[in-house]
PDB file of C-alpha atoms in Angstrom:
ATOM      1  CA  MET A   1      -0.089  -0.046  -0.018  1.00  0.00           C
ATOM      2  CA  ARG A   2       2.848   2.293   0.777  1.00  0.00           C
ATOM      3  CA  TYR A   3       4.356   1.893  -2.557  1.00  0.00           C
ATOM      4  CA  ARG A   4       1.068   2.518  -4.288  1.00  0.00           C
ATOM      5  CA  LEU A   5       0.583   5.896  -2.345  1.00  0.00           C
ATOM      6  CA  THR A   6       4.168   6.876  -3.351  1.00  0.00           C
ATOM      7  CA  PHE A   7       3.430   5.934  -7.017  1.00  0.00           C
ATOM      8  CA  ILE A   8       0.307   8.059  -6.936  1.00  0.00           C
ATOM      9  CA  GLY A   9       2.086  10.929  -5.317  1.00  0.00           C
ATOM     10  CA  GLY A  10       4.819  10.681  -7.885  1.00  0.00           C
ATOM     11  CA  VAL A  11       2.322  10.690 -10.542  1.00  0.00           C
ATOM     12  CA  VAL A  12       0.595  13.835  -9.207  1.00  0.00           C
ATOM     13  CA  VAL A  13       3.959  15.715  -8.735  1.00  0.00           C
ATOM     14  CA  GLY A  14       5.008  14.802 -12.344  1.00  0.00           C
ATOM     15  CA  TYR A  15       1.702  15.811 -13.662  1.00  0.00           C
ATOM     16  CA  VAL A  16       1.795  19.216 -11.741  1.00  0.00           C
ATOM     17  CA  LEU A  17       5.507  19.937 -12.819  1.00  0.00           C
ATOM     18  CA  GLY A  18       5.159  18.833 -16.312  1.00  0.00           C
ATOM     19  CA  ALA A  19       1.546  19.893 -17.206  1.00  0.00           C
ATOM     20  CA  ARG A  20       1.039  22.228 -20.091  1.00  0.00           C
ATOM     21  CA  ALA A  21      -2.201  23.546 -18.451  1.00  0.00           C
ATOM     22  CA  GLY A  22      -0.042  26.283 -16.988  1.00  0.00           C
ATOM     23  CA  ARG A  23      -0.553  28.226 -13.686  1.00  0.00           C
ATOM     24  CA  GLU A  24      -4.397  28.101 -13.656  1.00  0.00           C
ATOM     25  CA  ARG A  25      -4.472  24.428 -13.430  1.00  0.00           C
ATOM     26  CA  TYR A  26      -1.756  24.266 -10.802  1.00  0.00           C
ATOM     27  CA  GLU A  27      -3.772  26.697  -8.782  1.00  0.00           C
ATOM     28  CA  GLN A  28      -6.883  24.595  -9.140  1.00  0.00           C
ATOM     29  CA  LEU A  29      -4.981  21.552  -8.039  1.00  0.00           C
ATOM     30  CA  ARG A  30      -3.464  23.227  -5.071  1.00  0.00           C
ATOM     31  CA  LYS A  31      -6.913  24.565  -3.890  1.00  0.00           C
ATOM     32  CA  SER A  32      -8.453  21.083  -4.251  1.00  0.00           C
ATOM     33  CA  ALA A  33      -5.413  19.542  -2.145  1.00  0.00           C
ATOM     34  CA  GLN A  34      -6.115  22.251   0.492  1.00  0.00           C
ATOM     35  CA  ARG A  35      -9.756  21.570   0.681  1.00  0.00           C
ATOM     36  CA  VAL A  36      -9.012  17.862   1.139  1.00  0.00           C
ATOM     37  CA  VAL A  37      -6.544  18.557   3.856  1.00  0.00           C
ATOM     38  CA  GLN A  38      -8.857  21.032   5.764  1.00  0.00           C
ATOM     39  CA  ASN A  39     -11.797  18.673   5.562  1.00  0.00           C
ATOM     40  CA  PRO A  40     -12.903  17.714   9.044  1.00  0.00           C
ATOM     41  CA  ALA A  41     -13.407  14.149   8.180  1.00  0.00           C
ATOM     42  CA  VAL A  42      -9.819  13.776   6.800  1.00  0.00           C
ATOM     43  CA  ARG A  43      -8.528  15.574   9.850  1.00  0.00           C
ATOM     44  CA  ASN A  44     -10.422  13.276  12.192  1.00  0.00           C
ATOM     45  CA  ALA A  45      -9.123  10.185  10.286  1.00  0.00           C
ATOM     46  CA  ALA A  46      -5.644  11.490  10.583  1.00  0.00           C
ATOM     47  CA  GLU A  47      -5.982  12.035  14.270  1.00  0.00           C
ATOM     48  CA  THR A  48      -7.551   8.777  14.811  1.00  0.00           C
ATOM     49  CA  ALA A  49      -4.645   7.060  12.879  1.00  0.00           C
ATOM     50  CA  GLY A  50      -2.155   8.823  14.952  1.00  0.00           C
ATOM     51  CA  GLN A  51      -3.697   7.728  18.170  1.00  0.00           C
ATOM     52  CA  THR A  52      -4.037   4.232  16.943  1.00  0.00           C
ATOM     53  CA  GLY A  53      -0.397   4.261  16.031  1.00  0.00           C
ATOM     54  CA  ARG A  54       0.726   5.533  19.337  1.00  0.00           C
ATOM     55  CA  GLY A  55      -1.319   2.911  21.143  1.00  0.00           C
ATOM     56  CA  VAL A  56       0.062   0.209  19.024  1.00  0.00           C
ATOM     57  CA  ALA A  57       3.573   1.519  19.490  1.00  0.00           C
ATOM     58  CA  LEU A  58       3.096   1.297  23.397  1.00  0.00           C
ATOM     59  CA  LYS A  59       1.861  -2.278  23.075  1.00  0.00           C
ATOM     60  CA  ALA A  60       4.958  -3.126  21.120  1.00  0.00           C
ATOM     61  CA  VAL A  61       7.278  -1.490  23.546  1.00  0.00           C
ATOM     62  CA  ASP A  62       5.623  -3.483  26.308  1.00  0.00           C
ATOM     63  CA  ALA A  63       5.938  -6.644  24.441  1.00  0.00           C
ATOM     64  CA  VAL A  64       9.600  -6.039  23.696  1.00  0.00           C
ATOM     65  CA  ALA A  65      10.516  -4.964  26.941  1.00  0.00           C
ATOM     66  CA  SER A  66       8.777  -7.966  28.616  1.00  0.00           C
ATOM     67  CA  LYS A  67      10.697 -10.514  26.294  1.00  0.00           C
ATOM     68  CA  VAL A  68      14.102  -8.617  26.354  1.00  0.00           C
ATOM     69  CA  GLY A  69      13.961  -7.665  30.167  1.00  0.00           C
ATOM     70  CA  ASP A  70      17.191  -6.318  31.469  1.00  0.00           C
ATOM     71  CA  LYS A  71      19.176  -6.776  28.283  1.00  0.00           C
ATOM     72  CA  LEU A  72      17.948  -3.337  27.008  1.00  0.00           C
ATOM     73  CA  PRO A  73      20.552  -0.588  26.662  1.00  0.00           C
ATOM     74  CA  PRO A  74      20.318   2.069  29.413  1.00  0.00           C
ATOM     75  CA  GLN A  75      18.896   4.802  26.969  1.00  0.00           C
ATOM     76  CA  VAL A  76      16.251   2.387  25.800  1.00  0.00           C
ATOM     77  CA  ALA A  77      15.185   1.248  29.134  1.00  0.00           C
ATOM     78  CA  GLU A  78      14.814   4.858  30.326  1.00  0.00           C
ATOM     79  CA  ARG A  79      12.645   5.625  27.306  1.00  0.00           C
ATOM     80  CA  VAL A  80      10.407   2.594  28.029  1.00  0.00           C
ATOM     81  CA  ARG A  81      10.097   3.737  31.685  1.00  0.00           C
ATOM     82  CA  ARG A  82       8.958   7.364  30.508  1.00  0.00           C
ATOM     83  CA  LEU A  83       6.519   5.870  28.141  1.00  0.00           C
ATOM     84  CA  ARG A  84       4.908   3.649  30.770  1.00  0.00           C
ATOM     85  CA  SER A  85       4.763   6.429  33.319  1.00  0.00           C
ATOM     86  CA  ASN A  86       2.832   8.599  30.737  1.00  0.00           C
ATOM     87  CA  GLY A  87       0.191   5.881  30.905  1.00  0.00           C
ATOM     88  CA  GLY A  88      -0.967   6.359  27.371  1.00  0.00           C
ATOM     89  CA  PRO A  89      -0.318   7.823  24.044  1.00  0.00           C
ATOM     90  CA  VAL A  90       1.824  11.130  23.885  1.00  0.00           C
ATOM     91  CA  GLY A  91      -0.237  14.049  22.648  1.00  0.00           C
ATOM     92  CA  ASP A  92       0.989  16.105  19.929  1.00  0.00           C
ATOM     93  CA  ASP A  93      -0.212  19.358  18.445  1.00  0.00           C
ATOM     94  CA  TRP A  94       0.800  19.435  14.988  1.00  0.00           C
ATOM     95  CA  GLY A  95      -2.423  20.493  13.290  1.00  0.00           C
ATOM     96  CA  THR A  96      -4.753  17.530  13.965  1.00  0.00           C
ATOM     97  CA  SER A  97      -7.245  19.368  16.234  1.00  0.00           C
ATOM     98  CA  ASN A  98     -10.730  19.989  15.193  1.00  0.00           C
ATOM     99  CA  THR A  99     -10.494  23.761  15.986  1.00  0.00           C
TER     100      THR A  99
END
């Protein structure tokens, strides 16, 4: 799936850079992309995906830490302790709020 999205992104960039339609078509595409990014449904989906990813990462940290135990390097062990003490996903504020 990642490769498909990369390919589609490359096609879009290639079209924009190589289009003979000119500046008007470029502006039209840019405005359409901005509408998609600013759509509340898209923003909510991105926020949900981020929260799910953080939750899965915490579960993975717990699974690895329980299997590896004391064999972790001190820096990694400290990071695991900090993640566990937070009690949940770490919040971020890079544009995924509904405000």
